[in-house]
XYZ file of N, CA and C in Angstrom:
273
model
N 215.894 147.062 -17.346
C 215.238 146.610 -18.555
C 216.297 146.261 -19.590
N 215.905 144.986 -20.383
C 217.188 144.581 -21.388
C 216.077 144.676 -22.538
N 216.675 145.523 -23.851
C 216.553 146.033 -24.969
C 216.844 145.638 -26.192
N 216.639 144.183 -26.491
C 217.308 143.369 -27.776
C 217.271 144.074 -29.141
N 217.650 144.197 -29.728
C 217.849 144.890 -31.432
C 217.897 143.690 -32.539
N 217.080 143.876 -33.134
C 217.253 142.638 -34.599
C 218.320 143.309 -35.234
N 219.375 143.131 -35.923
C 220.083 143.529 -37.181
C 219.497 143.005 -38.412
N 218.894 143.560 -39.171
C 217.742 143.774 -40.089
C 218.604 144.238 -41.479
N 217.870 144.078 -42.592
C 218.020 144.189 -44.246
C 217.049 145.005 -44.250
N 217.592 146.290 -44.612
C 215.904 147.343 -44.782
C 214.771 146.553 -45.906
N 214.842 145.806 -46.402
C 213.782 145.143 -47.337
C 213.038 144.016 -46.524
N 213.567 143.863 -45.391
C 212.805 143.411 -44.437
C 212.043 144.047 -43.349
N 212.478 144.889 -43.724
C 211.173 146.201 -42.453
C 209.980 146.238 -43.590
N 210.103 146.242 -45.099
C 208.737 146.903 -45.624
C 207.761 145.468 -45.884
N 208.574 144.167 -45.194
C 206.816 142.978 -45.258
C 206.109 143.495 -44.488
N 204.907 144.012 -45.107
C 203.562 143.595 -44.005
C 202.927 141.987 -44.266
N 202.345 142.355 -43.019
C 200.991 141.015 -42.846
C 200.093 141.421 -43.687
N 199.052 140.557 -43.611
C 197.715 140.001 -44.418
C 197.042 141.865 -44.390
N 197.010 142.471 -43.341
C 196.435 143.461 -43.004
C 196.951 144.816 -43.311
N 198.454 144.703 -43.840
C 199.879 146.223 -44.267
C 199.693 146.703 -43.268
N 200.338 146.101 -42.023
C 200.981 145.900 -40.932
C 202.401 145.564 -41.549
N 203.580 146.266 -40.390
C 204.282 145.672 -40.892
C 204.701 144.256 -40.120
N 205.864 143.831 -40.174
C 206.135 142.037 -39.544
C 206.384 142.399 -38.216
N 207.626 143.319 -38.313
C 207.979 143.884 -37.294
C 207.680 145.299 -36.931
N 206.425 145.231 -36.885
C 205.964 146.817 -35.865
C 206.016 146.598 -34.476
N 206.354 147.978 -33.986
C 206.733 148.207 -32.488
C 208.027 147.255 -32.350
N 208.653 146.255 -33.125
C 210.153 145.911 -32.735
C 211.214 146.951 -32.836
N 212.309 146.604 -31.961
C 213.291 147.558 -31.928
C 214.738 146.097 -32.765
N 214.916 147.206 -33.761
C 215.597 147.153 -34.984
C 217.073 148.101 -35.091
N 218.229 147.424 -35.691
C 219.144 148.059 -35.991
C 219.382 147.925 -37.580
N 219.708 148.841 -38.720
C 220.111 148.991 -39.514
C 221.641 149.523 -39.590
N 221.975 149.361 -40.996
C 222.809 150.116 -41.594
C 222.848 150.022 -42.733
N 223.448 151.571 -43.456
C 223.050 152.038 -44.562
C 224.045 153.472 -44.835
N 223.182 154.206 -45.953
C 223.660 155.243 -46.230
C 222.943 156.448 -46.234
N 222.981 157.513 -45.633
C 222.227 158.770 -46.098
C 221.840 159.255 -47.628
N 220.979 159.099 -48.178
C 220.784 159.339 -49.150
C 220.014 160.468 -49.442
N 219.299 160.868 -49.062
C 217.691 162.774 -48.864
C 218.101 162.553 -47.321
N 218.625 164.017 -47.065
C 218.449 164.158 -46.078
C 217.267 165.478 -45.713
N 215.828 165.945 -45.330
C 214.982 166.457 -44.990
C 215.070 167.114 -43.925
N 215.870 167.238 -42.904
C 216.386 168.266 -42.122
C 216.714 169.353 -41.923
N 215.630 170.309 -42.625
C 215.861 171.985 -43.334
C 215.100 172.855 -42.577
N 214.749 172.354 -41.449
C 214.030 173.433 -40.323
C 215.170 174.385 -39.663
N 214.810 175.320 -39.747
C 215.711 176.541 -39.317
C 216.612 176.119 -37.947
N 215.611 175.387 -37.245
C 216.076 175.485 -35.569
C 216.875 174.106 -35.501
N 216.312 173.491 -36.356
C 217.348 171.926 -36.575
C 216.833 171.167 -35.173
N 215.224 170.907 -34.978
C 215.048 170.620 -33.723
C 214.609 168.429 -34.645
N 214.819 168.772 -35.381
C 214.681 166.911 -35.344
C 215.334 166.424 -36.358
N 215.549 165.229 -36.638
C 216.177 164.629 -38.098
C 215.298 163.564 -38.700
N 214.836 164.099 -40.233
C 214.435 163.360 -40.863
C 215.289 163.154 -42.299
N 215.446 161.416 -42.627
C 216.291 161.323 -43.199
C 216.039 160.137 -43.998
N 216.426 159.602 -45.153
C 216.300 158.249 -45.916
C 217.710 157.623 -46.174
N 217.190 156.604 -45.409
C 218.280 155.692 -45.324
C 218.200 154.047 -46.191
N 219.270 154.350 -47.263
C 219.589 152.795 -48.078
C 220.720 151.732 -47.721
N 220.536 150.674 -47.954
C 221.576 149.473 -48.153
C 221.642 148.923 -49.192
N 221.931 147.830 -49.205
C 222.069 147.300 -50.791
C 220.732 146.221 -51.072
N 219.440 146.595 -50.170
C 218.698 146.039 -50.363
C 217.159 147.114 -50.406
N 217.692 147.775 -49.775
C 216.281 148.588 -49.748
C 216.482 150.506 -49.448
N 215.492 150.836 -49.274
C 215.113 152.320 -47.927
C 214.312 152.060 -47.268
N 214.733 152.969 -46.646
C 213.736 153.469 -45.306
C 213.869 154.999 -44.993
N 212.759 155.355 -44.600
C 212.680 156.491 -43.476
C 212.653 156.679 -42.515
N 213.575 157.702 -41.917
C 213.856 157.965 -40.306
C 213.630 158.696 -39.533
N 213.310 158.999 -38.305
C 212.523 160.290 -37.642
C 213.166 160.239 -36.302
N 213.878 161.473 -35.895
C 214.187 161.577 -34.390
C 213.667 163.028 -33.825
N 212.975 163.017 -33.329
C 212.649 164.014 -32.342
C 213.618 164.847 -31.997
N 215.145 164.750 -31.915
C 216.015 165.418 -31.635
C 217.014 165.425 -33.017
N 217.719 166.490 -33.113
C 218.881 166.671 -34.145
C 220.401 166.130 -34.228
N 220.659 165.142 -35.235
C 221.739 164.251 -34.771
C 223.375 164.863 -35.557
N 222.631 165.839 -36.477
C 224.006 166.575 -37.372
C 223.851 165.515 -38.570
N 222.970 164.742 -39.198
C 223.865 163.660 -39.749
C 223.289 164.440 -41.586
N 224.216 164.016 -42.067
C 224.277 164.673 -43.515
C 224.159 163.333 -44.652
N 223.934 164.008 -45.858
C 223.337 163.143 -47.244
C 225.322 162.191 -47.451
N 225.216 161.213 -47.584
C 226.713 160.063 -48.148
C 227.169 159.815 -46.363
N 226.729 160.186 -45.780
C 226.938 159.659 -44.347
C 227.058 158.025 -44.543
N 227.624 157.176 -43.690
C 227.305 155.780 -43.128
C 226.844 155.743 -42.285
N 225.393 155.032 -41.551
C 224.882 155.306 -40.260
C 224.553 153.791 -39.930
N 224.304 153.895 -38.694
C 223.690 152.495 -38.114
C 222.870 153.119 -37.282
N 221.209 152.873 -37.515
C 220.105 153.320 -36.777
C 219.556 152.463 -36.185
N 219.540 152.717 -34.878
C 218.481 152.107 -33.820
C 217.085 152.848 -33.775
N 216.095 151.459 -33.670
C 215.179 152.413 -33.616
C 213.886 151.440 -33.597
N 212.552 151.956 -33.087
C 210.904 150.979 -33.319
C 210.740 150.950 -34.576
N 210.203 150.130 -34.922
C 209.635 150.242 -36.249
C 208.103 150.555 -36.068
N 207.618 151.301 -37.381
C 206.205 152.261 -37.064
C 205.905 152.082 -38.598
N 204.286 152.925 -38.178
C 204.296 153.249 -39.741
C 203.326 154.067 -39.444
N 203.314 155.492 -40.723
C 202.825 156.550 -40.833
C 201.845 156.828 -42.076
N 200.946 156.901 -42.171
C 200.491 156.989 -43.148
C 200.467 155.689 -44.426
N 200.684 155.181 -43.894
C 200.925 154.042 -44.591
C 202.646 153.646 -45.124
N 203.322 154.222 -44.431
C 204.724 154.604 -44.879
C 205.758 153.643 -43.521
N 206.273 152.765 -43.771
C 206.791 152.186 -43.044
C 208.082 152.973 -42.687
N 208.043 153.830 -41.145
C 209.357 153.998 -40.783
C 210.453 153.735 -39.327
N 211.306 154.083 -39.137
C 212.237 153.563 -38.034
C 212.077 154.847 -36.801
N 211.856 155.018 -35.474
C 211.512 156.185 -34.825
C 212.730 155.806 -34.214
């Protein structure tokens, strides 16, 4: 299986369609950015949730597993794009 990645402007993950959908839901997306809140305060450190900026936008991030990554970090996230609650984020 081949796995293409958009390299994306986080202010382009938050268009939705006619419906707040976003443009690219279920695409697989690469960013980069900065750690800015990092939410990762579960004792067992079993996932990472985190907000990630560029010089255009945020986003929020969610991994099922724990990556170590801390608040002034530089990151480049792979990831689907989703949305939760009405909250557009990167899985």
């Amino acid at each position: 299986m081949i796995l293409l990645l958009l390299s994306i402007n986080i202010s382009e993950l938050h268009k939705n369609n006619t419906d707040g959908i976003p443009v690219h839901m279920d695409e697989y997306v690469s960013v980069t950015g900065v750690v800015t809140a990092n939410f990762s305060t579960n004792a067992t450190y079993e996932y990472t949730k985190v907000f990630v900026q560029d010089e255009t936008g945020g986003i929020y991030v969610y991994s099922p597993s724990y990556h170590g990554i801390n608040r002034g970090d530089s990151v480049r996230i792979y990831g689907r794009v989703s949305q939760w609650k009405g909250i557009t984020e990167i899985l």
